[in-house]
mmCIF file of C-alpha atoms in Angstrom:
data_model
loop_
_atom_site.group_PDB
_atom_site.id
_atom_site.type_symbol
_atom_site.label_atom_id
_atom_site.label_comp_id
_atom_site.label_asym_id
_atom_site.label_seq_id
_atom_site.Cartn_x
_atom_site.Cartn_y
_atom_site.Cartn_z
ATOM 1 C CA MET Z 1 4.579 -37.525 71.299
ATOM 2 C CA GLN Z 2 4.904 -40.286 73.535
ATOM 3 C CA LYS Z 3 3.494 -37.735 76.218
ATOM 4 C CA VAL Z 4 0.409 -37.360 74.507
ATOM 5 C CA VAL Z 5 -0.502 -40.953 74.233
ATOM 6 C CA VAL Z 6 0.241 -41.858 77.766
ATOM 7 C CA GLN Z 7 -1.616 -38.477 78.733
ATOM 8 C CA ARG Z 8 -4.936 -39.331 76.592
ATOM 9 C CA VAL Z 9 -5.155 -43.109 77.515
ATOM 10 C CA PRO Z 10 -2.999 -43.722 80.796
ATOM 11 C CA ARG Z 11 -3.150 -47.107 80.659
ATOM 12 C CA PHE Z 12 -1.043 -47.386 77.845
ATOM 13 C CA GLY Z 13 1.951 -45.574 79.302
ATOM 14 C CA GLY Z 14 5.523 -47.411 77.944
ATOM 15 C CA ALA Z 15 3.980 -48.624 74.964
ATOM 16 C CA ALA Z 16 5.963 -48.131 71.599
ATOM 17 C CA LEU Z 17 5.271 -45.236 69.744
ATOM 18 C CA PHE Z 18 4.517 -46.976 66.407
ATOM 19 C CA HIS Z 19 2.940 -50.187 67.806
ATOM 20 C CA PHE Z 20 -0.445 -50.167 66.027
ATOM 21 C CA GLU Z 21 -2.806 -51.328 68.647
ATOM 22 C CA TYR Z 22 -2.143 -48.165 70.883
ATOM 23 C CA TRP Z 23 -2.398 -45.513 67.832
ATOM 24 C CA THR Z 24 -5.940 -47.198 67.372
ATOM 25 C CA ALA Z 25 -7.112 -46.918 71.007
ATOM 26 C CA LEU Z 26 -6.493 -43.448 70.928
ATOM 27 C CA PHE Z 27 -9.980 -42.657 69.543
ATOM 28 C CA LEU Z 28 -11.424 -45.818 69.450
ATOM 29 C CA LEU Z 29 -14.147 -44.650 72.525
ATOM 30 C CA GLY Z 30 -16.971 -46.698 71.003
ATOM 31 C CA ASP Z 31 -20.569 -45.754 70.467
ATOM 32 C CA PRO Z 32 -22.454 -49.003 69.357
ATOM 33 C CA MET Z 33 -25.982 -47.197 69.497
ATOM 34 C CA ARG Z 34 -24.591 -45.272 66.733
ATOM 35 C CA TYR Z 35 -23.650 -48.093 64.892
ATOM 36 C CA ILE Z 36 -26.494 -50.235 65.243
ATOM 37 C CA SER Z 37 -28.786 -47.432 64.132
ATOM 38 C CA ARG Z 38 -26.780 -46.660 61.044
ATOM 39 C CA GLY Z 39 -26.209 -50.187 60.268
ATOM 40 C CA SER Z 40 -29.790 -51.041 60.579
ATOM 41 C CA GLY Z 41 -30.862 -48.024 58.290
ATOM 42 C CA MET Z 42 -28.059 -49.310 55.594
ATOM 43 C CA VAL Z 43 -29.737 -52.364 55.702
ATOM 44 C CA MET Z 44 -33.515 -51.151 55.405
ATOM 45 C CA ALA Z 45 -32.188 -48.905 52.501
ATOM 46 C CA LEU Z 46 -30.621 -51.973 50.572
ATOM 47 C CA LEU Z 47 -33.779 -54.038 51.255
ATOM 48 C CA VAL Z 48 -35.875 -51.187 49.781
ATOM 49 C CA LEU Z 49 -34.008 -51.076 46.868
ATOM 50 C CA GLY Z 50 -33.184 -54.683 46.230
ATOM 51 C CA VAL Z 51 -37.380 -54.968 46.429
ATOM 52 C CA SER Z 52 -37.665 -51.688 44.133
ATOM 53 C CA VAL Z 53 -35.665 -52.684 41.683
ATOM 54 C CA ALA Z 54 -36.098 -56.642 41.451
ATOM 55 C CA SER Z 55 -38.859 -56.189 38.736
ATOM 56 C CA ALA Z 56 -36.638 -55.229 36.035
ATOM 57 C CA GLN Z 57 -36.487 -58.843 34.575
ATOM 58 C CA TYR Z 58 -33.302 -59.072 33.094
ATOM 59 C CA PRO Z 59 -31.549 -63.034 33.349
ATOM 60 C CA GLN Z 60 -29.350 -63.677 35.655
ATOM 61 C CA THR Z 61 -26.333 -65.006 33.311
ATOM 62 C CA ARG Z 62 -22.950 -65.575 34.899
ATOM 63 C CA LYS Z 63 -19.732 -66.074 32.080
ATOM 64 C CA GLY Z 64 -16.120 -64.994 31.631
ATOM 65 C CA PHE Z 65 -15.081 -62.059 33.215
ATOM 66 C CA TRP Z 66 -16.810 -59.537 35.971
ATOM 67 C CA ILE Z 67 -15.927 -56.872 38.375
ATOM 68 C CA GLY Z 68 -17.732 -55.006 41.108
ATOM 69 C CA PHE Z 69 -17.138 -52.073 43.252
ATOM 70 C CA GLY Z 70 -18.858 -49.959 45.862
ATOM 71 C CA VAL Z 71 -19.410 -48.491 48.855
ATOM 72 C CA GLY Z 72 -20.813 -48.727 52.470
ATOM 73 C CA TYR Z 73 -20.514 -48.015 56.239
ATOM 74 C CA GLY Z 74 -19.379 -50.295 58.885
ATOM 75 C CA SER Z 75 -18.245 -50.961 62.628
ATOM 76 C CA TYR Z 76 -14.507 -51.612 63.518
ATOM 77 C CA GLY Z 77 -13.260 -53.234 66.257
ATOM 78 C CA ILE Z 78 -10.159 -54.217 68.111
ATOM 79 C CA SER Z 79 -8.757 -57.225 70.159
ATOM 80 C CA CYS Z 80 -4.975 -56.922 71.977
ATOM 81 C CA SER Z 81 -3.417 -58.373 74.371
ATOM 82 C CA SER Z 82 -2.832 -54.899 76.061
ATOM 83 C CA CYS Z 83 -5.917 -53.087 75.924
ATOM 84 C CA SER Z 84 -9.809 -53.529 77.290
ATOM 85 C CA GLY Z 85 -12.971 -51.586 77.389
ATOM 86 C CA LEU Z 86 -12.837 -50.144 73.730
ATOM 87 C CA GLY Z 87 -15.929 -50.128 71.978
ATOM 88 C CA ARG Z 88 -16.381 -50.209 68.345
ATOM 89 C CA GLU Z 89 -16.611 -47.116 66.023
ATOM 90 C CA SER Z 90 -18.226 -46.743 62.843
ATOM 91 C CA SER Z 91 -17.158 -45.287 59.540
ATOM 92 C CA PHE Z 92 -17.074 -45.748 55.871
ATOM 93 C CA THR Z 93 -15.798 -48.598 53.875
ATOM 94 C CA GLY Z 94 -15.064 -49.507 50.179
ATOM 95 C CA HIS Z 95 -14.684 -52.781 48.162
ATOM 96 C CA LEU Z 96 -13.135 -53.830 45.029
ATOM 97 C CA ARG Z 97 -13.762 -57.418 43.438
ATOM 98 C CA LEU Z 98 -12.915 -58.754 40.215
ATOM 99 C CA GLY Z 99 -12.538 -62.269 38.549
ATOM 100 C CA GLY Z 100 -13.859 -65.340 36.721
ATOM 101 C CA THR Z 101 -16.886 -67.316 35.946
ATOM 102 C CA VAL Z 102 -16.380 -71.304 36.862
ATOM 103 C CA SER Z 103 -19.904 -72.124 36.586
ATOM 104 C CA PRO Z 104 -23.363 -70.455 36.728
ATOM 105 C CA HIS Z 105 -22.914 -71.437 40.597
ATOM 106 C CA LEU Z 106 -19.545 -70.420 41.225
ATOM 107 C CA LEU Z 107 -17.414 -67.273 40.696
ATOM 108 C CA LEU Z 108 -13.946 -66.907 41.633
ATOM 109 C CA GLY Z 109 -11.573 -63.969 42.010
ATOM 110 C CA ALA Z 110 -9.735 -61.572 44.316
ATOM 111 C CA GLU Z 111 -11.101 -59.212 46.753
ATOM 112 C CA SER Z 112 -10.528 -56.187 48.585
ATOM 113 C CA ILE Z 113 -12.414 -54.469 51.636
ATOM 114 C CA ALA Z 114 -11.384 -51.802 53.354
ATOM 115 C CA TRP Z 115 -12.599 -49.557 56.419
ATOM 116 C CA THR Z 116 -11.255 -46.126 57.359
ATOM 117 C CA LYS Z 117 -11.660 -43.167 59.621
ATOM 118 C CA SER Z 118 -9.894 -40.042 60.384
ATOM 119 C CA GLU Z 119 -10.372 -38.428 64.013
ATOM 120 C CA ASN Z 120 -8.227 -35.780 65.674
ATOM 121 C CA GLY Z 121 -5.701 -35.640 62.804
ATOM 122 C CA ALA Z 122 -5.140 -39.404 62.996
ATOM 123 C CA THR Z 123 -6.161 -41.673 60.399
ATOM 124 C CA VAL Z 124 -6.678 -45.454 60.872
ATOM 125 C CA THR Z 125 -6.960 -47.661 57.925
ATOM 126 C CA ALA Z 126 -7.877 -51.481 58.037
ATOM 127 C CA GLY Z 127 -8.797 -54.049 55.238
ATOM 128 C CA ASN Z 128 -8.669 -57.616 53.933
ATOM 129 C CA LEU Z 129 -7.124 -58.745 50.586
ATOM 130 C CA SER Z 130 -8.574 -61.995 49.358
ATOM 131 C CA LEU Z 131 -8.822 -65.050 47.203
ATOM 132 C CA ALA Z 132 -12.867 -65.070 47.555
ATOM 133 C CA ALA Z 133 -15.583 -67.205 46.054
ATOM 134 C CA ASP Z 134 -19.027 -66.394 45.445
ATOM 135 C CA TYR Z 135 -21.397 -69.596 45.336
ATOM 136 C CA TYR Z 136 -24.981 -68.811 43.978
ATOM 137 C CA PRO Z 137 -27.620 -71.562 45.072
ATOM 138 C CA GLN Z 138 -30.097 -71.253 42.432
ATOM 139 C CA PRO Z 139 -28.173 -70.012 39.096
ATOM 140 C CA ALA Z 140 -31.161 -67.967 37.923
ATOM 141 C CA GLY Z 141 -31.305 -66.515 40.903
ATOM 142 C CA GLY Z 142 -29.088 -63.200 42.473
ATOM 143 C CA LEU Z 143 -28.614 -64.330 45.881
ATOM 144 C CA PHE Z 144 -24.558 -65.609 46.547
ATOM 145 C CA LEU Z 145 -22.706 -66.399 49.468
ATOM 146 C CA SER Z 146 -19.172 -65.099 49.652
ATOM 147 C CA ALA Z 147 -16.048 -66.503 51.476
ATOM 148 C CA GLY Z 148 -12.274 -65.458 51.014
ATOM 149 C CA VAL Z 149 -9.133 -66.095 52.901
ATOM 150 C CA GLY Z 150 -5.635 -64.305 52.116
ATOM 151 C CA PHE Z 151 -4.134 -61.027 53.837
ATOM 152 C CA SER Z 152 -5.357 -58.298 56.253
ATOM 153 C CA ARG Z 153 -3.624 -54.982 57.207
ATOM 154 C CA ALA Z 154 -4.049 -52.477 59.862
ATOM 155 C CA GLU Z 155 -2.224 -49.135 59.340
ATOM 156 C CA ALA Z 156 -2.509 -45.699 61.417
ATOM 157 C CA SER Z 157 -1.187 -42.407 60.642
ATOM 158 C CA GLN Z 158 -0.543 -38.711 62.243
ATOM 159 C CA GLY Z 159 1.395 -35.858 61.657
ATOM 160 C CA GLY Z 160 3.722 -37.160 58.659
ATOM 161 C CA SER Z 161 4.371 -40.820 61.140
ATOM 162 C CA SER Z 162 2.751 -43.989 60.241
ATOM 163 C CA ALA Z 163 2.948 -47.419 61.254
ATOM 164 C CA GLY Z 164 1.110 -50.752 60.241
ATOM 165 C CA ASN Z 165 1.182 -54.509 59.914
ATOM 166 C CA THR Z 166 0.324 -57.168 57.808
ATOM 167 C CA GLY Z 167 -1.011 -60.625 58.719
ATOM 168 C CA PRO Z 168 -3.806 -63.430 57.754
ATOM 169 C CA GLY Z 169 -7.380 -62.663 57.461
ATOM 170 C CA PHE Z 170 -10.457 -63.739 56.054
ATOM 171 C CA THR Z 171 -14.333 -62.360 55.037
ATOM 172 C CA ILE Z 172 -17.461 -64.306 54.959
ATOM 173 C CA GLY Z 173 -20.718 -62.682 53.656
ATOM 174 C CA GLY Z 174 -23.174 -62.606 50.804
ATOM 175 C CA GLY Z 175 -25.139 -60.129 48.876
ATOM 176 C CA TYR Z 176 -27.627 -60.017 45.890
ATOM 177 C CA ASP Z 177 -27.351 -59.317 42.302
ATOM 178 C CA VAL Z 178 -30.434 -56.835 41.364
ATOM 179 C CA ARG Z 179 -30.028 -56.812 37.417
ATOM 180 C CA VAL Z 180 -30.450 -53.417 35.895
ATOM 181 C CA SER Z 181 -29.520 -54.262 32.315
ATOM 182 C CA ALA Z 182 -28.428 -57.452 30.296
ATOM 183 C CA ASN Z 183 -24.865 -57.199 32.232
ATOM 184 C CA THR Z 184 -24.972 -54.687 34.887
ATOM 185 C CA SER Z 185 -26.272 -55.335 38.535
ATOM 186 C CA VAL Z 186 -26.990 -53.364 41.592
ATOM 187 C CA THR Z 187 -25.692 -55.125 43.944
ATOM 188 C CA PRO Z 188 -25.965 -54.712 47.748
ATOM 189 C CA ILE Z 189 -23.822 -56.970 50.181
ATOM 190 C CA ALA Z 190 -22.807 -57.271 53.569
ATOM 191 C CA ASN Z 191 -19.568 -58.854 55.013
ATOM 192 C CA PHE Z 192 -17.778 -59.981 58.163
ATOM 193 C CA VAL Z 193 -13.912 -59.352 57.884
ATOM 194 C CA TRP Z 194 -11.315 -60.313 60.334
ATOM 195 C CA GLY Z 195 -7.655 -60.097 60.592
ATOM 196 C CA HIS Z 196 -4.612 -60.803 62.817
ATOM 197 C CA PRO Z 197 -2.260 -58.439 61.440
ATOM 198 C CA ASP Z 198 0.249 -58.452 64.536
ATOM 199 C CA SER Z 199 1.061 -60.403 67.356
ATOM 200 C CA GLY Z 200 -1.428 -60.220 70.206
ATOM 201 C CA PHE Z 201 -3.628 -57.766 68.282
ATOM 202 C CA SER Z 202 -6.814 -58.623 65.985
ATOM 203 C CA HIS Z 203 -9.273 -56.457 64.328
ATOM 204 C CA ASN Z 204 -13.081 -57.131 62.609
ATOM 205 C CA PHE Z 205 -15.546 -55.106 61.240
ATOM 206 C CA PHE Z 206 -18.655 -55.484 59.837
ATOM 207 C CA GLN Z 207 -19.722 -54.245 56.491
ATOM 208 C CA PHE Z 208 -22.632 -52.946 55.025
ATOM 209 C CA GLY Z 209 -22.492 -51.650 51.439
ATOM 210 C CA VAL Z 210 -23.739 -51.482 48.013
ATOM 211 C CA GLY Z 211 -22.032 -51.641 44.821
ATOM 212 C CA VAL Z 212 -22.318 -52.269 40.567
ATOM 213 C CA THR Z 213 -21.099 -55.291 39.077
ATOM 214 C CA PHE Z 214 -20.733 -55.712 35.302
ATOM 215 C CA HIS Z 215 -20.803 -59.736 34.344
#
């Protein structure tokens, strides 16, 4: 296995077999134009969705427990002390959010956002688990700004072996609740997720997604 690493990425010769940054570098060769194209397409689709459904005149009431989940697409990149020239890689994302209502302006809860991709028999998964707050500038509107702080994890697996690290992380973004019934919204979201799961290694990904929120 060590020889494979050296042959595919010569500059990583001598790296520890299970050091995460070298696992990810095996196939994060980057394709920024592909990401930009797909990301832009996702944003346009969400905008069209928001406009087309916004005519459903359900009031934006928020109280008590809420939960939301969804899927999307995102661009993942890494920064490490011993790697350079790596681009970004795009793949699927998912999120789960739940919590309680403090006021019509403010929701507090927990949030999990993850990015994952499998290629050449290897799988990389990255994500954050955060305490998060959603702020609605207008209580009667669906627009909200979101921020969270917590833990970030990066994990890679291949051929029955796996490696991973956990460290601090944060998220920042926002979304829009499009009410489709009295207690249900379709919620387009956009987030920036950052983490520092290992010494000398950090990662981040952009998430564009759509979910369902039950209020």
